[in-house]
Each structure stands twice: as C-alpha cells, then as structure tokens.
Amino acid sequence: LEVDWGGDGVFSGASESLYMCGMNISRGRRAMLQRTGQGFETIETGKAVFTLWNDDGRYDGWNSSSPLYPNVTYGKDCRLRVRDAVTGDIAYVFTGLISDIVPTSYGERAQVNIHVEDGWVFLRNNTASVSMAESVSPDQAIGLVLDDVGWPERWGRSLDTGSADVIRYFWADGNMLVSSECEEIANSFFGYFYIDAEGRTRYKDRLTVSSSVADFDEAFISKDIHNPQPWVNQRSVMRIKTHPYDSTGTALLYEYFGSDPMSIPASTSLAPIFAAYTFNGNNVPALSIVTPVAGTDFTMNTAADGSGTDRTSSCTVTVTNLGSSAKIEITNNSAGVVYVTMLRLRGVAIYERSVQDVTYPTDPSTVTQPKLFLIDSKWQQNVNQAADFCTVMGPFFAGLHPFPTIQVESNFGYQFGIDLFDIVTLTSE
C-alpha cells in the first residue's frame, strides 16, 4: 500500500502495508443493464477503505511528531498492489486519490480509515468544452475530452485505436460531466470506458476480442453462487435513435440584444462573453466561425444610441469557438468610453435534420410484454450502423443469459490480475 505523501507524482517505494489490518474495495457496476430500459448501467466511482493501525498517531493530521507531518491530508495519490509470494507476480488492485482520513478508535489499539476514490471522481467533477471535430473515432473523441479537462499525465490513459467507428461531427458543449460524456461515446458503439486498476482511463473497442484471462471452476469457488432470474437482464425490444447532422452555409448564429448597450471603459477589455449559437430557433454547435469584421459584425460608438463618434476601428473582437457556444473578448483601445451598438457572429452550423429510430424486431408490436433496451445518443449518427447493431445485438439481448456472481477466497490467480471487462469463463455443473 503506497501513498505519494510528498505530492510530487512519484511513489517512493515506502509501503504502509505493515500498518494495514483491513480493507474493502468496490469497483465497476452492479448490473449490466438499467432496469428502466435506458441502455447500460453506469459505472460507479471506485472506492477503497484501508484500515490501518494508528497507535503512534502516524495518520493524525494534527500530530506534528508524525514522520508524515504535514502531508497527512486528502488529495494524495494512493495505490494497492499485491505480490504472489510463490511466483513473485505483481498485480494492481486499486489506484486513486485519498478523499478522507477518519480515526475510528483511540488509545493503544487506535485505528484509522483511509478512504480512496479512483479517477471517476475527477471525471464527475469536471465538464469539457471541445470545438467541433469532423470524422473522429471514439478513442479520438474521448481523448479530446480528456485533454480539455487536463486529465493528469501521471495517471495515464489507454485508449484502443484503429476503430472502424466514425463520429461524423463531434463536440462537447460543457453541459455534461466528463464521466457521462465518455461513457456515452463508448456505449454508443458498444465499447467500454472505465478506470482500470492502475488508475488509467481505458477505452476498449467492441472489436477488441481477448481470450479468457481466468477459467473459474466450481472446485475453486464458494458454493454460494448468485444468479439473477432469467428475465432480469432480458430486453425483448431494442431501439436505437440515430441523429443525422448536416451543415449550413454561412449563417447568423448569434446577435446581441439588450436594452442597455454594453459599455467598455478606455483602454480596457470587457469580461469575456459566452454566447450560445442558435439556428432556426434551436441551439446548435458550429463547425466554424467567421472572424468578426468591423462594421459588418460589430460597431462601437461613444454614445449608447449610436449618435456619437464611431470608434469601431479602435476596438477589437476576438472569438473562440467552444463547440455550441463562443467565448467573445472585446477590447477598447481608444481613450474614452465606448458602447457596443452591434455585435453578432456568423458561421457554419451543424444542425439535426431528423431523428430516425431503428428497432429489433422491425415490428415491436408483435412482442408480448415488451422490455425495452434504448440507446439515444447524438454520437450515433449513422442509420446503417444502427441497423447493424440491432440485427446483431437485438437477438442477443432478447435471449436469456446467466449473470452469476461468485466468491473466491485465498487464491491469487483468481482474485487478482483480473480487471473490469476482462473475459473470464466459469464451468459449473
């Protein structure tokens, strides 16, 4: 058990395992499908609680005599690895950030619980704004989102490349948590996005087929096997909504309206304005923005009603395309106050032409007591691919499949070295 107490992004090799007397770790998701029919169940934030002896106050943030003082605090990198005493093999079990350190008892047998959360907590505390990109694969789209929020390099990432899947138009508008954004991208193409045991963001393409990493036999597992009833994970109707997008010509995407024109003091830059794009009354993303032209896209005047001296040539307007909105920065380079008498943005917008549903079976009304599996994502923009998914995955979800939960005890090869979404097999008569 290692903690980067110094906060320099490096594990020194010092281990806290001598003090550890218990642990509880939870990662992944508790079910494959949402009960409401809204697609796949989300992956929970991975959590670990390490219980350590604290007789000498080593893990007390108030204790200035602790060899760790003053670094006993939250936000420090932490990881747990295990070593097979026979083979020497090392396996990662959990990697994350300390979220809390809680004393649970005092005196001679004092204990403390160190709470650790994996990278999901970072992804669930941030949103991303990514400008429009064309014809990107899922791994590229996820990479753009991670880059925008500054996913720490020391945590790492492993994103499957070479996917045949293409998102014709991709952007992030800052209205969705990064965790949900990345999961939606992956789920749209039946891939997987998760935080692995090493703490890396991981995208596994659906075509990444691996052999079984562990072959479980009933001789090595507990007799208590839980298996949900057949109908729990059955979905007899599959529906995929596709969202074809098209581009406009150069169009008006934003125009400032206000009873009181914005005023800018002399030699000052106005605080940035964040303007949402609209086209035909709907919010839209923009593929590109025309650099604002003085006199055409903006005018400045010494009078609020435009009756004073024109100062347009003394001002600059800079625009940054943020996908479905723009960051507008206006600078007044003149020696007096100016008023913004006109401000607008032109550009090429991406708009949704129509939503098309593809289903399995083709006539869902023939299904008695239908149970729905629905994917409704703006990244699924190809109706032919959606039809292929329904053809292949529809019968699979309509079938009956076991989802056993098993227990393993004191067996390195079966307890460790298996990560989320790895392929395993189980043989049980």
XYZ file of C-alpha atoms in Angstrom:
429
model
C 0.000 0.000 0.000
C 1.743 3.157 -1.230
C 0.848 6.817 -0.788
C 2.524 9.734 -2.528
C 2.665 11.717 0.720
C 5.013 14.272 -0.838
C 2.542 15.054 -3.607
C 5.244 15.070 -6.301
C 3.565 12.442 -8.502
C 6.081 9.734 -7.587
C 5.698 6.712 -5.309
C 8.882 6.418 -3.257
C 8.563 2.675 -2.654
C 7.722 3.096 1.039
C 4.773 0.878 1.944
C 2.031 1.384 4.529
C 1.087 -2.300 4.414
C 2.824 -3.017 7.741
C 0.115 -0.921 9.411
C -2.826 -2.332 7.439
C -5.341 -4.526 9.251
C -8.287 -4.468 6.860
C -9.625 -3.207 3.552
C -12.760 -3.032 1.449
C -12.738 -2.257 -2.279
C -15.597 -1.759 -4.731
C -15.222 -1.116 -8.471
C -17.336 -1.471 -11.599
C -21.097 -1.731 -11.923
C -23.594 -3.910 -10.120
C -25.674 -4.719 -13.186
C -25.133 -4.704 -16.933
C -28.410 -3.013 -17.905
C -30.534 -0.281 -16.382
C -33.864 -1.549 -15.122
C -35.644 1.400 -16.754
C -34.544 0.311 -20.236
C -32.306 3.348 -20.757
C -29.309 1.389 -22.003
C -26.328 0.242 -19.964
C -25.884 0.754 -16.249
C -23.314 3.411 -15.400
C -20.051 2.513 -13.696
C -19.780 3.663 -10.107
C -16.849 5.614 -8.725
C -14.338 3.071 -7.479
C -13.920 3.259 -3.717
C -11.496 1.714 -1.263
C -11.289 1.904 2.515
C -7.974 0.876 4.067
C -7.999 0.314 7.834
C -4.611 0.897 9.475
C -3.215 0.758 12.991
C -2.598 4.274 14.291
C -1.184 3.707 17.789
C 1.541 6.331 17.355
C -0.643 8.901 15.580
C 1.177 8.367 12.303
C -2.009 9.136 10.348
C -3.212 12.044 12.511
C -3.105 15.286 10.534
C -2.713 17.247 13.813
C 0.293 15.256 15.009
C 3.445 17.285 14.292
C 5.532 14.353 15.590
C 4.324 12.054 12.812
C 7.070 11.200 10.291
C 4.476 12.064 7.612
C 3.656 15.530 9.003
C 2.410 17.851 7.479
C 1.499 15.676 4.489
C -1.277 13.616 6.097
C -4.143 15.067 4.099
C -6.593 14.329 1.320
C -5.869 14.519 -2.411
C -2.759 12.315 -2.341
C -2.219 9.535 -4.890
C -2.608 6.062 -3.417
C -2.310 2.574 -4.849
C -2.576 -1.026 -3.691
C -0.662 -3.829 -5.378
C -0.285 -7.464 -4.362
C 2.581 -9.891 -4.873
C 2.310 -13.651 -5.233
C 4.730 -14.990 -2.626
C 5.404 -18.070 -4.764
C 5.811 -16.682 -8.293
C 6.673 -13.075 -7.476
C 3.957 -11.842 -9.855
C 2.632 -8.366 -9.016
C -0.939 -7.283 -9.751
C -2.577 -3.880 -9.401
C -5.715 -3.875 -7.282
C -6.681 -0.222 -6.846
C -5.349 3.246 -7.673
C -6.894 6.572 -6.740
C -6.874 9.681 -4.572
C -7.297 9.910 -0.811
C -10.686 11.534 -0.153
C -10.681 11.361 3.653
C -8.757 10.062 6.670
C -11.058 9.124 9.545
C -9.934 7.951 13.028
C -12.204 5.119 14.182
C -10.712 4.332 17.612
C -8.154 5.722 20.033
C -5.731 4.529 22.686
C -3.340 1.601 22.465
C -5.161 -0.038 19.542
C -6.057 3.113 17.656
C -7.180 2.673 14.076
C -7.831 4.951 11.135
C -9.738 4.501 7.881
C -8.148 5.937 4.750
C -10.824 6.484 2.107
C -9.666 6.435 -1.509
C -11.631 7.138 -4.732
C -10.460 6.357 -8.244
C -10.312 8.687 -11.257
C -14.070 8.647 -11.750
C -14.312 11.276 -9.007
C -12.197 13.616 -11.158
C -14.316 12.932 -14.235
C -17.512 13.505 -12.242
C -16.303 16.898 -11.027
C -15.482 18.408 -14.422
C -17.145 19.338 -17.704
C -15.459 19.752 -21.079
C -15.810 22.229 -23.933
C -14.428 20.882 -27.203
C -14.746 22.703 -30.518
C -16.197 20.876 -33.496
C -14.184 17.978 -34.928
C -15.107 16.004 -38.043
C -14.865 12.269 -38.680
C -13.264 11.188 -35.414
C -13.182 7.721 -33.901
C -14.492 7.084 -30.364
C -10.996 6.939 -28.885
C -10.120 10.278 -30.528
C -13.304 11.876 -29.181
C -12.589 10.605 -25.665
C -9.013 11.847 -25.978
C -10.207 15.347 -26.911
C -12.442 15.439 -23.835
C -9.679 14.211 -21.509
C -7.247 16.756 -22.967
C -9.686 19.605 -22.385
C -10.153 18.847 -18.686
C -6.466 18.195 -18.118
C -6.565 14.505 -17.235
C -3.251 14.151 -15.323
C -0.498 12.568 -17.378
C 0.805 10.663 -14.344
C -2.495 8.762 -14.124
C -2.181 7.608 -17.719
C -4.644 6.544 -20.383
C -5.037 3.511 -22.636
C -7.482 4.053 -25.491
C -7.964 1.423 -28.195
C -7.147 2.864 -31.615
C -7.892 1.707 -35.123
C -11.656 1.582 -34.632
C -13.859 1.297 -37.692
C -16.419 3.523 -35.969
C -16.666 7.149 -37.031
C -18.430 10.096 -35.399
C -19.103 12.464 -38.276
C -19.463 15.543 -36.071
C -18.181 15.634 -32.508
C -18.118 18.434 -29.943
C -18.544 18.960 -26.210
C -20.611 21.898 -25.032
C -19.726 21.890 -21.334
C -23.222 20.826 -20.275
C -22.366 17.219 -19.446
C -19.989 15.754 -16.873
C -16.885 14.264 -18.434
C -17.738 10.866 -16.955
C -21.120 10.828 -18.693
C -19.614 12.229 -21.906
C -17.021 9.455 -22.176
C -19.439 6.694 -21.185
C -21.963 7.869 -23.762
C -19.333 7.841 -26.504
C -18.310 4.287 -25.615
C -21.853 2.979 -25.134
C -22.958 4.411 -28.480
C -20.666 1.895 -30.174
C -20.931 -0.961 -27.649
C -17.431 -0.319 -26.349
C -16.311 0.141 -22.749
C -14.974 3.171 -20.895
C -13.669 2.737 -17.354
C -10.860 3.415 -14.885
C -8.602 0.381 -14.682
C -6.798 -0.994 -11.630
C -3.700 1.087 -12.462
C -5.791 4.255 -12.364
C -5.730 4.836 -16.143
C -8.674 5.929 -18.241
C -9.390 2.975 -20.514
C -11.426 2.709 -23.709
C -11.918 -0.808 -25.007
C -13.335 -1.062 -28.522
C -16.051 -3.671 -29.013
C -13.867 -5.382 -31.626
C -11.062 -5.874 -29.094
C -11.636 -9.561 -28.517
C -9.344 -11.182 -25.968
C -9.038 -14.709 -24.701
C -10.162 -15.611 -21.209
C -7.773 -14.355 -18.535
C -9.164 -16.742 -15.910
C -11.033 -20.034 -16.136
C -13.109 -20.443 -12.997
C -14.068 -23.924 -11.934
C -16.543 -24.794 -9.189
C -13.703 -26.501 -7.309
C -12.089 -23.087 -6.644
C -15.101 -21.018 -5.685
C -17.565 -20.745 -2.821
C -20.750 -22.798 -3.023
C -22.828 -19.616 -2.771
C -23.499 -18.568 -6.369
C -25.981 -15.800 -7.064
C -27.635 -15.722 -10.474
C -30.439 -13.238 -11.280
C -33.685 -14.669 -12.630
C -33.746 -15.057 -16.452
C -35.902 -12.008 -17.171
C -33.813 -9.518 -15.154
C -31.262 -8.974 -17.944
C -33.526 -9.752 -20.874
C -34.604 -6.946 -23.246
C -37.014 -8.137 -25.915
C -37.176 -4.846 -27.855
C -34.137 -2.858 -28.923
C -34.384 0.717 -30.164
C -31.541 2.917 -31.356
C -32.239 6.543 -32.128
C -29.948 7.964 -34.817
C -29.159 11.658 -35.121
C -28.043 12.593 -38.649
C -26.466 16.063 -38.793
C -25.885 18.388 -41.717
C -24.069 21.693 -42.145
C -25.471 25.078 -43.095
C -23.914 27.686 -45.301
C -22.586 30.768 -43.540
C -25.444 31.843 -41.299
C -26.161 34.227 -38.412
C -25.575 32.242 -35.216
C -25.612 34.936 -32.545
C -26.692 38.556 -32.200
C -26.533 40.685 -29.071
C -29.777 42.274 -27.960
C -30.087 44.388 -24.858
C -31.967 47.461 -23.633
C -28.677 48.867 -22.357
C -25.709 48.559 -24.758
C -22.560 47.181 -23.173
C -20.069 49.882 -22.182
C -16.291 49.466 -22.152
C -14.008 51.924 -20.333
C -10.996 53.409 -22.093
C -8.078 51.047 -22.773
C -9.946 48.136 -21.185
C -11.035 44.645 -22.163
C -14.584 43.618 -21.352
C -15.020 40.462 -19.286
C -15.470 37.537 -21.705
C -18.977 36.901 -23.025
C -20.095 33.315 -23.556
C -22.702 33.229 -26.319
C -24.753 30.166 -27.305
C -25.240 29.534 -31.022
C -28.758 29.288 -32.440
C -30.096 28.420 -35.879
C -33.788 28.337 -36.797
C -34.590 28.904 -33.141
C -32.616 25.877 -31.929
C -29.327 25.675 -30.063
C -26.674 24.280 -32.403
C -22.925 23.636 -32.488
C -20.770 25.470 -35.000
C -18.343 23.842 -37.393
C -16.552 27.150 -37.937
C -16.911 30.835 -37.086
C -16.209 33.782 -39.357
C -13.641 36.142 -37.830
C -15.718 39.198 -36.840
C -15.454 42.015 -39.382
C -15.535 45.611 -38.143
C -18.618 47.421 -39.415
C -20.242 44.161 -40.522
C -20.257 42.099 -37.330
C -19.637 44.761 -34.706
C -19.801 48.529 -34.260
C -18.684 50.729 -31.348
C -19.769 54.281 -30.588
C -19.144 56.960 -27.966
C -22.918 57.215 -27.452
C -25.179 54.382 -26.289
C -27.743 55.147 -29.015
C -25.098 55.265 -31.747
C -25.428 59.026 -32.270
C -21.872 59.834 -31.152
C -18.497 59.241 -32.756
C -17.808 55.893 -34.349
C -14.982 54.067 -32.570
C -15.243 50.689 -34.319
C -11.749 50.909 -35.774
C -10.313 51.459 -32.290
C -11.732 48.202 -30.921
C -11.030 44.510 -31.457
C -13.277 41.472 -31.115
C -11.765 38.010 -30.660
C -13.847 34.827 -30.797
C -13.005 31.314 -29.596
C -15.285 28.540 -30.832
C -16.263 26.275 -27.923
C -18.466 23.876 -29.876
C -22.016 25.019 -29.156
C -21.001 28.415 -27.807
C -18.384 31.098 -28.305
C -16.082 32.983 -25.986
C -16.154 36.623 -27.109
C -13.484 39.059 -25.941
C -13.835 42.781 -26.741
C -11.047 45.296 -26.215
C -11.431 49.088 -26.319
C -8.155 50.606 -27.436
C -9.487 54.186 -27.533
C -9.006 56.954 -24.952
C -12.666 57.106 -23.964
C -15.679 55.005 -23.072
C -17.314 53.156 -25.974
C -20.640 51.354 -26.311
C -21.261 48.166 -28.242
C -24.005 49.162 -30.678
C -23.878 45.954 -32.734
C -22.390 42.521 -32.118
C -23.081 39.330 -33.999
C -21.430 36.108 -35.046
C -21.621 34.326 -38.364
C -20.500 30.815 -39.083
C -21.288 27.342 -40.348
C -23.655 25.497 -38.027
C -24.307 21.786 -37.624
C -27.984 21.024 -37.251
C -30.054 17.892 -36.795
C -32.134 17.123 -39.851
C -34.318 14.444 -38.292
C -34.251 11.664 -35.693
C -34.670 8.147 -37.054
C -35.468 5.085 -34.950
C -34.150 1.639 -35.802
C -35.670 -1.305 -33.913
C -35.444 -5.017 -33.270
C -37.685 -6.653 -34.121
C -38.716 -4.437 -37.016
C -42.293 -4.534 -35.712
C -42.088 -4.264 -31.894
C -45.879 -4.503 -31.650
C -45.568 -8.254 -32.202
C -43.723 -8.673 -28.877
C -45.791 -9.710 -25.873
C -44.906 -7.823 -22.674
C -42.017 -5.922 -24.319
C -38.969 -4.912 -22.292
C -37.028 -2.066 -23.891
C -33.309 -1.515 -24.410
C -32.825 2.050 -25.679
C -29.773 3.904 -26.952
C -30.371 7.587 -27.601
C -27.066 9.331 -28.222
C -26.192 12.189 -30.541
C -22.973 10.336 -31.406
C -24.910 7.595 -33.155
C -25.285 9.455 -36.454
C -25.290 6.581 -38.941
C -28.603 4.813 -39.567
C -26.921 1.898 -41.371
C -24.652 1.193 -38.427
C -27.612 1.415 -36.052
C -29.423 -1.158 -38.190
C -26.392 -3.461 -37.994
C -26.292 -3.118 -34.212
C -29.969 -4.011 -33.950
C -29.503 -7.021 -36.227
C -26.630 -8.392 -34.131
C -27.371 -7.208 -30.603
C -31.178 -7.319 -30.707
C -31.424 -11.132 -30.679
C -28.647 -11.286 -28.059
C -30.491 -9.059 -25.577
C -33.754 -10.862 -26.335
C -32.143 -14.148 -25.304
C -31.712 -15.496 -21.777
C -28.218 -15.319 -20.305
C -26.876 -16.157 -16.854
C -25.130 -13.390 -14.892
C -23.571 -15.305 -11.992
C -21.884 -13.679 -9.017
C -19.243 -15.888 -7.423
C -16.907 -15.707 -4.434
C -13.229 -16.653 -4.379
C -11.034 -16.917 -1.300
C -7.261 -17.224 -0.817
C -6.407 -17.838 -4.455
C -4.041 -15.286 -6.002
C -4.572 -16.416 -9.590
C -8.332 -15.982 -9.367
C -8.602 -12.977 -7.057
C -6.056 -10.687 -8.708
C -4.877 -9.760 -12.166
C -8.457 -9.600 -13.462
C -9.697 -6.152 -14.426
C -13.062 -4.718 -15.403
C -14.461 -6.065 -18.689
C -11.843 -8.791 -18.970
C -13.121 -12.048 -20.406
C -13.410 -14.901 -17.889
C -15.082 -18.304 -18.040
C -16.969 -20.318 -15.447
C -17.597 -24.045 -15.502
C -20.150 -25.303 -13.008
C -22.340 -28.354 -13.209
